[in-house]
PDB file of C-alpha atoms in Angstrom:
ATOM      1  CA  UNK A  20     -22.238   0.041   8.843  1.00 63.00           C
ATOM      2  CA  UNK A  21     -20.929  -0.937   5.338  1.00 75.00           C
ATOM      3  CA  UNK A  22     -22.024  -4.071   3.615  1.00 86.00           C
ATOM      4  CA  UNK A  23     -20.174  -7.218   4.017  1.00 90.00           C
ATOM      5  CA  UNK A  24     -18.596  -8.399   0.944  1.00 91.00           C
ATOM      6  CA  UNK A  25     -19.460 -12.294   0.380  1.00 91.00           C
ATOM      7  CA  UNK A  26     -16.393 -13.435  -0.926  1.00 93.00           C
ATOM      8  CA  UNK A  27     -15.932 -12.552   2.944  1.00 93.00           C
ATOM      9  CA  UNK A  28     -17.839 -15.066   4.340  1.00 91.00           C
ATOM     10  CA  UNK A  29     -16.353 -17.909   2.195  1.00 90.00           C
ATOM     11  CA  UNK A  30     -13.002 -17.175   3.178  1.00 90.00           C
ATOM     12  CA  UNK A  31     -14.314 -17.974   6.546  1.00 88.00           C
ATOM     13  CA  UNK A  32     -15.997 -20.611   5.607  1.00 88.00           C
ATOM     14  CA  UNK A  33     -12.884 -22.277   4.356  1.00 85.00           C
ATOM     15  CA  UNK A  34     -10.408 -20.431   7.006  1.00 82.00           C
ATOM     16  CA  UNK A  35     -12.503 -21.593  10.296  1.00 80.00           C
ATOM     17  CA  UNK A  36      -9.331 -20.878  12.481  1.00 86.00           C
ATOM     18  CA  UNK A  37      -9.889 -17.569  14.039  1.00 92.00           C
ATOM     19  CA  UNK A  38     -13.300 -17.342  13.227  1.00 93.00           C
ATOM     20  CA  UNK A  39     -14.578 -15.764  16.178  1.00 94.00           C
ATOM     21  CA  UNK A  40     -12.180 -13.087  15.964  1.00 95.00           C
ATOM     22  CA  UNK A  41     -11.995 -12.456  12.280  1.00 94.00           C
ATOM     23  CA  UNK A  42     -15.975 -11.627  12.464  1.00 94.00           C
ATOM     24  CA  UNK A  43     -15.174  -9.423  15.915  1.00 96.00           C
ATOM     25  CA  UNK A  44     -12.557  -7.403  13.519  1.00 97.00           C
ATOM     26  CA  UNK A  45     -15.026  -7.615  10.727  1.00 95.00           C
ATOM     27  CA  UNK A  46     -17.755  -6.066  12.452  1.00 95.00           C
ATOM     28  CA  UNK A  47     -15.558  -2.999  13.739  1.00 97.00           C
ATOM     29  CA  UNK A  48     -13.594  -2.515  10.640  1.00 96.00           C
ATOM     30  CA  UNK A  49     -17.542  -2.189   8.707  1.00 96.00           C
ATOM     31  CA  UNK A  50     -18.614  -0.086  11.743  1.00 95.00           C
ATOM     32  CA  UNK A  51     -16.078   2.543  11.372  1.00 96.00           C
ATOM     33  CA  UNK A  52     -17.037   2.921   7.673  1.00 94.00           C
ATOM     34  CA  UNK A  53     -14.548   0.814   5.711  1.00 96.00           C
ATOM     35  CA  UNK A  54     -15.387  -1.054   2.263  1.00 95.00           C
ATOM     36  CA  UNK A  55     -14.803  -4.824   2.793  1.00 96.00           C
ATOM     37  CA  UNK A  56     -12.829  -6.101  -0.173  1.00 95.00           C
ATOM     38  CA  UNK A  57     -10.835  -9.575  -0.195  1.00 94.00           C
ATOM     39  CA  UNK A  58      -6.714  -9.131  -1.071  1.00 94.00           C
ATOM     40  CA  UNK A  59      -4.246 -11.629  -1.069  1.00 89.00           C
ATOM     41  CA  UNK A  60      -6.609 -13.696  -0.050  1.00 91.00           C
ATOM     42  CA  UNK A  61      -6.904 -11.952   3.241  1.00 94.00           C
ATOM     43  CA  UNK A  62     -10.301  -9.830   4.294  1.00 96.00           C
ATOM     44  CA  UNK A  63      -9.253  -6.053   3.555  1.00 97.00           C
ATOM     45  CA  UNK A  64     -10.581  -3.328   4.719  1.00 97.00           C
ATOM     46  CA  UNK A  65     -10.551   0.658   2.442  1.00 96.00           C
ATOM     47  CA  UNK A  66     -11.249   3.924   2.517  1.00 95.00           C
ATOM     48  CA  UNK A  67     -12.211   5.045  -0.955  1.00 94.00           C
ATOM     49  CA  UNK A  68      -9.892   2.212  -2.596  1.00 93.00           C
ATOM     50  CA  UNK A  69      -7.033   2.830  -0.290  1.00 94.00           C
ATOM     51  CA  UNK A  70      -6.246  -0.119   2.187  1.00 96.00           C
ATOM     52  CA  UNK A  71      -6.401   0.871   6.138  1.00 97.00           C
ATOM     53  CA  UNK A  72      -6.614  -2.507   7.454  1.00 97.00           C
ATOM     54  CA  UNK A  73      -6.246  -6.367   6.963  1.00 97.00           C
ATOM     55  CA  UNK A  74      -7.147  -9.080   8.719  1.00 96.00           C
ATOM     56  CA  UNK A  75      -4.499 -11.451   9.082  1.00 95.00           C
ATOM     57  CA  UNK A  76      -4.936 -15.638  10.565  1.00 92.00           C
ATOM     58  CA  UNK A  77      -1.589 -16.958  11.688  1.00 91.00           C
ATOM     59  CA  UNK A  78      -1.196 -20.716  13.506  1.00 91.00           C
ATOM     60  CA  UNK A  79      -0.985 -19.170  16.508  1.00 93.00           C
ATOM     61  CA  UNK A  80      -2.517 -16.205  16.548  1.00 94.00           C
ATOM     62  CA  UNK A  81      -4.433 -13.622  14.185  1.00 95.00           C
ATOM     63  CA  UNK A  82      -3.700  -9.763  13.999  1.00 96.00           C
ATOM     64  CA  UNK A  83      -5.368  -6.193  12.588  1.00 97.00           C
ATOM     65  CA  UNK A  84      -2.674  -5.216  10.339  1.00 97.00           C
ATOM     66  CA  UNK A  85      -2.564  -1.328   9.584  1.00 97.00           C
ATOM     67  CA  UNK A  86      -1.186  -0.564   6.221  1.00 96.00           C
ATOM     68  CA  UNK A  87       0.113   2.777   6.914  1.00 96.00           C
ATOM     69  CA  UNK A  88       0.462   1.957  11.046  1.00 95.00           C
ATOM     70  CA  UNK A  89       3.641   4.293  11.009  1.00 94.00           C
ATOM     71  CA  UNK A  90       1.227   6.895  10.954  1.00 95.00           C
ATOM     72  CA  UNK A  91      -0.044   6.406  14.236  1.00 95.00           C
ATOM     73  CA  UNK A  92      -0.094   7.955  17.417  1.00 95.00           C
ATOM     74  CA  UNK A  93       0.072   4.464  19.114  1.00 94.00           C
ATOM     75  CA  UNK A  94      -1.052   6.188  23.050  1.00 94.00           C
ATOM     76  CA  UNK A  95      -1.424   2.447  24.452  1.00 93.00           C
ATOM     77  CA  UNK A  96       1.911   0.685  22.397  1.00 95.00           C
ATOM     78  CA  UNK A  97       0.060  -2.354  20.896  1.00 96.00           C
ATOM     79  CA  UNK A  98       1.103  -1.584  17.786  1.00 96.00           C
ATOM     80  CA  UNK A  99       4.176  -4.154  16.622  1.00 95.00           C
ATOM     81  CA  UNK A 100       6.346  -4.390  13.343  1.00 92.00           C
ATOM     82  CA  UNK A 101       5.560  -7.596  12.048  1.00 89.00           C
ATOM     83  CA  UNK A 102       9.061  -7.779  10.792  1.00 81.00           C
ATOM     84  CA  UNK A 103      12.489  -6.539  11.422  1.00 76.00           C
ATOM     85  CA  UNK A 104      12.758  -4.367   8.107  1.00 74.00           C
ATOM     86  CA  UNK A 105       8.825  -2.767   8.077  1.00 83.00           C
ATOM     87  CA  UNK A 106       8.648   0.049   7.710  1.00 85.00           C
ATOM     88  CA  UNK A 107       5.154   1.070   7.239  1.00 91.00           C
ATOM     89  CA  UNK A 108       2.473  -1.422   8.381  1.00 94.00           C
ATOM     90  CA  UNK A 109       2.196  -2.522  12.307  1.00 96.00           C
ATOM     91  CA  UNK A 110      -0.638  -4.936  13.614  1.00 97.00           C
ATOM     92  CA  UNK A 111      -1.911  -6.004  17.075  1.00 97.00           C
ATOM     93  CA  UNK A 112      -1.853  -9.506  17.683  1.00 96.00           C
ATOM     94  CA  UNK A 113      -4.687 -11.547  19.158  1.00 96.00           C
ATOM     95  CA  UNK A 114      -5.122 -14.836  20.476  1.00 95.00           C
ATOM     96  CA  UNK A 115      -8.508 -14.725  21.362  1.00 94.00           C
ATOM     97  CA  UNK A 116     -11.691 -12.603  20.710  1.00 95.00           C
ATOM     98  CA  UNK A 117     -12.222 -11.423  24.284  1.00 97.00           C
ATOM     99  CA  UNK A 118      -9.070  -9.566  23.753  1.00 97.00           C
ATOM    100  CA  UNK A 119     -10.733  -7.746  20.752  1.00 97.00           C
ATOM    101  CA  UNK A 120     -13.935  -7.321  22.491  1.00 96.00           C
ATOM    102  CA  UNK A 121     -11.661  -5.377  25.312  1.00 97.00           C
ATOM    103  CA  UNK A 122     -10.023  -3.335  22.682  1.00 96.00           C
ATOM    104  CA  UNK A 123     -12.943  -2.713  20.564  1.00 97.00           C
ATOM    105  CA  UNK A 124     -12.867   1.050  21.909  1.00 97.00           C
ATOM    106  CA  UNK A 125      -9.253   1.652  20.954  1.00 97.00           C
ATOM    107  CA  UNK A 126      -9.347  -0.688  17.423  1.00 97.00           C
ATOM    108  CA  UNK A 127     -11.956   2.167  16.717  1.00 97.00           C
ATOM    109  CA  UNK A 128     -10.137   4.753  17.747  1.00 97.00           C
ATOM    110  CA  UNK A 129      -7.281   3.325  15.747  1.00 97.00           C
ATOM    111  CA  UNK A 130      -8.844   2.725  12.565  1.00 97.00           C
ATOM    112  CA  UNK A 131     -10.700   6.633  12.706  1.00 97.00           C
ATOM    113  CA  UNK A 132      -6.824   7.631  12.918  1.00 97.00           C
ATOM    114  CA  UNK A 133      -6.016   5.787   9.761  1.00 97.00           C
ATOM    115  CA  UNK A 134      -8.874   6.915   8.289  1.00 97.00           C
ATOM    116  CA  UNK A 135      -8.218  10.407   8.990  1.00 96.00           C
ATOM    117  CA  UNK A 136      -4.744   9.598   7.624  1.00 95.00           C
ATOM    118  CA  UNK A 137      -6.134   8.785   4.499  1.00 95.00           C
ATOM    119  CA  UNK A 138      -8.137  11.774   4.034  1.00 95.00           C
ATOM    120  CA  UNK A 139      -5.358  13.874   4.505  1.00 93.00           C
ATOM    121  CA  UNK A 140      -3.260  12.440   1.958  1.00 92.00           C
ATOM    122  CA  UNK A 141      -0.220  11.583   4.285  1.00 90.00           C
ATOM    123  CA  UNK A 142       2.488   9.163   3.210  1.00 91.00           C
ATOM    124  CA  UNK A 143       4.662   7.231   5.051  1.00 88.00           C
ATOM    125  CA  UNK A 144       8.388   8.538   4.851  1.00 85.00           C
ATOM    126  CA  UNK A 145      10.350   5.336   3.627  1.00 79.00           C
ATOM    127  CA  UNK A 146      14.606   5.144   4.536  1.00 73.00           C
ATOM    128  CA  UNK A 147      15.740   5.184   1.232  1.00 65.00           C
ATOM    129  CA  UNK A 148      18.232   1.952   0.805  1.00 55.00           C
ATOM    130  CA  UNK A 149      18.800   2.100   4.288  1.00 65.00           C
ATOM    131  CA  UNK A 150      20.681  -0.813   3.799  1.00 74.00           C
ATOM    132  CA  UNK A 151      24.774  -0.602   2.665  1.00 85.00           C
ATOM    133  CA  UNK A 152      25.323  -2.655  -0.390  1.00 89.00           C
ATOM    134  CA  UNK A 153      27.142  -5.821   0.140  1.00 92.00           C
ATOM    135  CA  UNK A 154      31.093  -5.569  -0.593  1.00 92.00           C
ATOM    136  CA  UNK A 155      30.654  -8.260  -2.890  1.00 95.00           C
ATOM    137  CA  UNK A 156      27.627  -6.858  -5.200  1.00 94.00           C
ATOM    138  CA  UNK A 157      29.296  -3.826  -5.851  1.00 94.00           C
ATOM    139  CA  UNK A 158      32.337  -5.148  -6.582  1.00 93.00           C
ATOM    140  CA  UNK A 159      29.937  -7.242  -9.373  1.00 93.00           C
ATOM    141  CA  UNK A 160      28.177  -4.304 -10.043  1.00 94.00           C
ATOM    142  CA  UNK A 161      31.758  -2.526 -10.956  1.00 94.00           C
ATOM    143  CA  UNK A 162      32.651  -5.328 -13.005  1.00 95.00           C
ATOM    144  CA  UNK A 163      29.920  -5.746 -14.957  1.00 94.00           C
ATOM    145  CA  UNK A 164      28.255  -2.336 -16.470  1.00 94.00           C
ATOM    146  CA  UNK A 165      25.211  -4.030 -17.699  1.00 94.00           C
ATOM    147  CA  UNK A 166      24.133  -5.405 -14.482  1.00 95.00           C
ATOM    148  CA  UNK A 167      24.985  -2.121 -12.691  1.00 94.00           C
ATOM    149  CA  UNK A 168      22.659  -0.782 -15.062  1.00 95.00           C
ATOM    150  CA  UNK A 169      19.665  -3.389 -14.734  1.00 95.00           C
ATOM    151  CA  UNK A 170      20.209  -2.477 -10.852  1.00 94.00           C
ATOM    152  CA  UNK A 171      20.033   0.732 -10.962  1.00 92.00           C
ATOM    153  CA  UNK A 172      16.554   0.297 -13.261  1.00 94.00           C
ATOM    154  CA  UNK A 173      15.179  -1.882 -10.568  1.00 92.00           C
ATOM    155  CA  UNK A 174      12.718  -0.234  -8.230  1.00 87.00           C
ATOM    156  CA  UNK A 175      14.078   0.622  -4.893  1.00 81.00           C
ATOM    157  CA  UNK A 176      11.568  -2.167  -3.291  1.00 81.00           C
ATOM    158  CA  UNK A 177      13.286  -4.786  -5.453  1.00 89.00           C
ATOM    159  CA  UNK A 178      16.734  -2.985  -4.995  1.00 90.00           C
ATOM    160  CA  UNK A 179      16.191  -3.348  -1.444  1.00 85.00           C
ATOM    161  CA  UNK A 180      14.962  -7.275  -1.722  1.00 89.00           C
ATOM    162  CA  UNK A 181      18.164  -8.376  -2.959  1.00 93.00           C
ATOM    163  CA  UNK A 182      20.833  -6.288  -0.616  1.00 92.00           C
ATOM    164  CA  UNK A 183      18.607  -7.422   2.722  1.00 90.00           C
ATOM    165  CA  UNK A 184      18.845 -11.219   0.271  1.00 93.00           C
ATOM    166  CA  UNK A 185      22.498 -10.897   0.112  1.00 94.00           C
ATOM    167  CA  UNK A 186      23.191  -9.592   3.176  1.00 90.00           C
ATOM    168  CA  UNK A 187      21.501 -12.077   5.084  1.00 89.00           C
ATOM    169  CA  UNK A 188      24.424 -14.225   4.590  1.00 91.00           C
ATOM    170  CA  UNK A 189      27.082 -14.566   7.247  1.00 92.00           C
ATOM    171  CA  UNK A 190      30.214 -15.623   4.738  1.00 95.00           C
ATOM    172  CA  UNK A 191      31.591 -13.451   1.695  1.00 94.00           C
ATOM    173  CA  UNK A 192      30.962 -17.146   0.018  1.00 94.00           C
ATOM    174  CA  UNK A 193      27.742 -17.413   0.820  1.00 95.00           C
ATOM    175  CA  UNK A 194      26.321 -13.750  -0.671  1.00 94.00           C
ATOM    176  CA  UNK A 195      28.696 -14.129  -3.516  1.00 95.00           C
ATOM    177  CA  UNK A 196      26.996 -17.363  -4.427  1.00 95.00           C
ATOM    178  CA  UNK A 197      23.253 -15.567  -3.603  1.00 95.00           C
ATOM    179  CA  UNK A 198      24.495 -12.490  -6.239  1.00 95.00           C
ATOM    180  CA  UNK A 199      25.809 -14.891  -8.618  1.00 95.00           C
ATOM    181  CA  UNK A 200      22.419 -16.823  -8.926  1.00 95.00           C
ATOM    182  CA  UNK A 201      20.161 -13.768  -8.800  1.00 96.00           C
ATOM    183  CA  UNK A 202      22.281 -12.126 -12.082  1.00 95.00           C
ATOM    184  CA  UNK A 203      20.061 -13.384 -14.661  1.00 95.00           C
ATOM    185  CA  UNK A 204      17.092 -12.342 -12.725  1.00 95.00           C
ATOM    186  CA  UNK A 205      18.693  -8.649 -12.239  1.00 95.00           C
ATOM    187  CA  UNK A 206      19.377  -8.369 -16.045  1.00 95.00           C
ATOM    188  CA  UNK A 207      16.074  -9.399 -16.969  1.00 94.00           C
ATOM    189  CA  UNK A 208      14.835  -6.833 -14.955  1.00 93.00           C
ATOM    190  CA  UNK A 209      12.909  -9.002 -12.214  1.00 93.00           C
ATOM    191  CA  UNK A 210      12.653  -8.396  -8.441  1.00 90.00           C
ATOM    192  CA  UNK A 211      14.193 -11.563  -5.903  1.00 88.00           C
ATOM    193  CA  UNK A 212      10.066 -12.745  -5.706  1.00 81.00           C
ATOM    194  CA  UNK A 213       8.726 -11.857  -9.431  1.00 77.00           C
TER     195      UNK A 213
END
Protein backbone atom coordinates (compact mmCIF):
# COMPACT_ATOMS: atom_id res chain seq x y z
CA UNK A 1 0.00 0.00 0.00
CA UNK A 2 1.31 3.52 -0.92
CA UNK A 3 1.52 6.28 1.59
CA UNK A 4 -1.28 8.62 2.10
CA UNK A 5 -0.51 12.05 1.15
CA UNK A 6 -1.61 14.56 4.10
CA UNK A 7 -2.82 17.27 2.20
CA UNK A 8 -5.33 14.19 1.84
CA UNK A 9 -6.60 14.10 5.05
CA UNK A 10 -7.26 17.89 5.31
CA UNK A 11 -9.29 17.94 2.37
CA UNK A 12 -11.39 15.62 4.35
CA UNK A 13 -11.19 17.32 7.13
CA UNK A 14 -12.72 20.33 5.52
CA UNK A 15 -14.92 18.21 2.83
CA UNK A 16 -16.75 15.90 5.63
CA UNK A 17 -19.54 15.05 3.02
CA UNK A 18 -18.70 11.71 1.67
CA UNK A 19 -16.28 10.92 4.10
CA UNK A 20 -16.92 7.43 4.56
CA UNK A 21 -16.65 6.77 1.03
CA UNK A 22 -13.85 9.01 -0.01
CA UNK A 23 -11.54 6.95 2.64
CA UNK A 24 -13.27 3.46 1.16
CA UNK A 25 -11.91 4.80 -2.45
CA UNK A 26 -8.80 6.01 -0.77
CA UNK A 27 -7.86 2.87 0.67
CA UNK A 28 -8.35 0.85 -2.73
CA UNK A 29 -6.93 3.41 -4.99
CA UNK A 30 -3.40 3.15 -2.36
CA UNK A 31 -3.94 -0.66 -2.36
CA UNK A 32 -3.66 -1.13 -5.99
CA UNK A 33 -0.38 0.87 -5.98
CA UNK A 34 -1.32 4.44 -6.94
CA UNK A 35 0.60 7.71 -5.63
CA UNK A 36 -1.95 9.89 -3.73
CA UNK A 37 -1.51 13.45 -4.92
CA UNK A 38 -4.23 16.34 -4.39
CA UNK A 39 -5.49 18.14 -8.01
CA UNK A 40 -7.99 20.57 -8.44
CA UNK A 41 -8.54 20.30 -5.20
CA UNK A 42 -9.83 16.82 -5.56
CA UNK A 43 -7.79 13.55 -4.03
CA UNK A 44 -5.92 12.09 -7.24
CA UNK A 45 -4.70 9.11 -7.68
CA UNK A 46 -1.13 8.24 -10.43
CA UNK A 47 0.80 5.91 -11.85
CA UNK A 48 4.28 7.29 -12.25
CA UNK A 49 2.85 11.02 -12.59
CA UNK A 50 0.08 10.04 -14.88
CA UNK A 51 -3.53 10.43 -13.38
CA UNK A 52 -5.73 7.00 -13.30
CA UNK A 53 -8.23 8.11 -10.91
CA UNK A 54 -10.00 10.98 -8.94
CA UNK A 55 -12.12 11.12 -6.35
CA UNK A 56 -14.91 13.28 -6.94
CA UNK A 57 -17.81 14.69 -3.86
CA UNK A 58 -20.96 15.92 -5.54
CA UNK A 59 -24.31 17.13 -3.32
CA UNK A 60 -25.75 14.15 -4.01
CA UNK A 61 -23.53 11.73 -4.59
CA UNK A 62 -19.61 11.09 -4.97
CA UNK A 63 -17.92 9.08 -7.91
CA UNK A 64 -14.31 7.26 -8.95
CA UNK A 65 -13.61 9.18 -11.97
CA UNK A 66 -11.20 7.33 -14.51
CA UNK A 67 -9.15 9.69 -16.52
CA UNK A 68 -8.63 7.59 -19.46
CA UNK A 69 -12.12 5.34 -18.66
CA UNK A 70 -12.55 5.04 -22.57
CA UNK A 71 -9.99 2.60 -22.26
CA UNK A 72 -11.89 0.16 -20.51
CA UNK A 73 -13.33 -3.04 -20.97
CA UNK A 74 -16.34 -1.99 -18.75
CA UNK A 75 -17.68 -6.21 -18.37
CA UNK A 76 -20.34 -4.99 -15.62
CA UNK A 77 -21.47 -1.28 -17.46
CA UNK A 78 -20.99 1.00 -14.38
CA UNK A 79 -18.95 3.06 -16.09
CA UNK A 80 -20.97 6.56 -17.11
CA UNK A 81 -19.89 9.77 -19.13
CA UNK A 82 -20.18 12.39 -16.75
CA UNK A 83 -21.17 14.62 -19.56
CA UNK A 84 -22.73 14.63 -22.92
CA UNK A 85 -19.46 15.69 -24.90
CA UNK A 86 -16.64 13.32 -22.78
CA UNK A 87 -14.89 11.76 -24.40
CA UNK A 88 -12.27 10.21 -22.34
CA UNK A 89 -12.96 10.01 -18.57
CA UNK A 90 -16.12 7.86 -17.14
CA UNK A 91 -16.80 7.44 -13.28
CA UNK A 92 -19.12 5.24 -11.16
CA UNK A 93 -21.32 7.01 -9.00
CA UNK A 94 -21.94 6.24 -5.34
CA UNK A 95 -24.28 7.21 -2.83
CA UNK A 96 -23.13 5.32 -0.12
CA UNK A 97 -20.00 3.33 1.01
CA UNK A 98 -21.65 -0.09 1.21
CA UNK A 99 -21.95 0.25 -2.46
CA UNK A 100 -18.09 0.62 -2.67
CA UNK A 101 -17.47 -2.00 -0.17
CA UNK A 102 -19.64 -4.37 -2.74
CA UNK A 103 -17.61 -3.22 -5.62
CA UNK A 104 -14.33 -3.17 -4.00
CA UNK A 105 -13.44 -6.42 -6.15
CA UNK A 106 -14.30 -4.84 -9.48
CA UNK A 107 -12.94 -0.95 -8.48
CA UNK A 108 -9.69 -3.16 -8.26
CA UNK A 109 -10.05 -4.84 -11.11
CA UNK A 110 -10.81 -1.55 -12.76
CA UNK A 111 -8.08 0.49 -11.61
CA UNK A 112 -5.29 -2.70 -12.50
CA UNK A 113 -6.91 -2.09 -16.12
CA UNK A 114 -6.02 1.55 -16.07
CA UNK A 115 -2.97 0.86 -14.72
CA UNK A 116 -2.06 -1.57 -17.24
CA UNK A 117 -3.27 1.12 -19.67
CA UNK A 118 -0.77 3.32 -18.52
CA UNK A 119 2.06 1.07 -18.82
CA UNK A 120 1.37 0.42 -22.21
CA UNK A 121 1.38 3.84 -23.34
CA UNK A 122 -2.23 3.83 -24.88
CA UNK A 123 -4.06 7.05 -25.69
CA UNK A 124 -7.42 7.73 -25.98
CA UNK A 125 -8.52 8.39 -29.72
CA UNK A 126 -10.25 11.93 -29.49
CA UNK A 127 -13.15 12.93 -32.59
CA UNK A 128 -11.38 15.61 -33.96
CA UNK A 129 -13.96 18.80 -34.03
CA UNK A 130 -16.62 16.48 -34.08
CA UNK A 131 -18.68 19.30 -33.86
CA UNK A 132 -19.86 21.42 -37.36
CA UNK A 133 -19.02 25.02 -36.97
CA UNK A 134 -21.89 27.27 -36.41
CA UNK A 135 -23.26 29.02 -39.77
CA UNK A 136 -22.76 32.14 -38.11
CA UNK A 137 -18.90 31.81 -36.91
CA UNK A 138 -17.78 30.97 -40.14
CA UNK A 139 -19.47 33.39 -41.83
CA UNK A 140 -17.34 35.78 -39.07
CA UNK A 141 -14.51 33.80 -39.55
CA UNK A 142 -14.80 34.60 -43.56
CA UNK A 143 -15.21 38.09 -42.86
CA UNK A 144 -12.66 38.74 -40.73
CA UNK A 145 -9.05 37.09 -41.70
CA UNK A 146 -7.48 37.92 -38.45
CA UNK A 147 -9.88 36.14 -36.33
CA UNK A 148 -9.94 33.15 -38.74
CA UNK A 149 -6.42 33.15 -38.05
CA UNK A 150 -6.43 33.48 -34.08
CA UNK A 151 -8.98 30.39 -34.52
CA UNK A 152 -7.21 28.41 -36.33
CA UNK A 153 -4.05 29.05 -33.66
CA UNK A 154 -6.33 28.04 -30.89
CA UNK A 155 -5.90 24.51 -29.63
CA UNK A 156 -8.51 22.13 -30.75
CA UNK A 157 -9.75 21.85 -26.88
CA UNK A 158 -10.41 25.60 -26.94
CA UNK A 159 -11.58 25.39 -30.67
CA UNK A 160 -13.98 22.94 -29.53
CA UNK A 161 -15.12 25.14 -26.23
CA UNK A 162 -16.43 27.83 -28.25
CA UNK A 163 -18.39 25.84 -31.28
CA UNK A 164 -20.17 23.43 -28.39
CA UNK A 165 -20.46 27.58 -26.62
CA UNK A 166 -22.04 28.79 -29.70
CA UNK A 167 -23.90 26.09 -30.61
CA UNK A 168 -25.62 25.70 -27.52
CA UNK A 169 -27.82 28.42 -28.58
CA UNK A 170 -31.21 27.72 -30.10
CA UNK A 171 -31.57 31.24 -32.26
CA UNK A 172 -29.05 32.51 -35.08
CA UNK A 173 -29.39 35.75 -32.58
CA UNK A 174 -28.45 34.21 -29.79
CA UNK A 175 -24.85 32.47 -31.09
CA UNK A 176 -24.25 35.54 -33.12
CA UNK A 177 -24.36 37.58 -29.96
CA UNK A 178 -22.14 34.56 -27.99
CA UNK A 179 -19.39 34.92 -31.19
CA UNK A 180 -19.58 38.54 -31.10
CA UNK A 181 -18.61 38.76 -27.32
CA UNK A 182 -16.02 35.97 -27.37
CA UNK A 183 -13.98 37.99 -30.49
CA UNK A 184 -11.66 39.78 -28.34
CA UNK A 185 -11.00 36.73 -26.37
CA UNK A 186 -10.31 34.66 -29.79
CA UNK A 187 -7.85 37.39 -31.03
CA UNK A 188 -6.03 37.50 -27.94
CA UNK A 189 -5.54 34.06 -28.24
CA UNK A 190 -7.57 32.81 -25.04
CA UNK A 191 -9.79 29.71 -24.68
CA UNK A 192 -13.93 30.45 -23.62
CA UNK A 193 -12.56 29.58 -19.64
CA UNK A 194 -8.82 31.15 -19.64
Amino acid sequence: MNQKNPQIDVYMENFPEWRKETEQLRAISLGCGLTEELKWNKPCYSYEGRNVVIIQGFKESCALLFCKGALLKDPKKILEKPGDNTQAALRIRFTDVQQIVKLAPVLKAYIAEAIAAEQAGLKVEFKRSPEPVPAELQSKLDANPALKTAFAALTPGRQRAYILHFSGAKQSATRTARIEKCVPQILRGKGLND
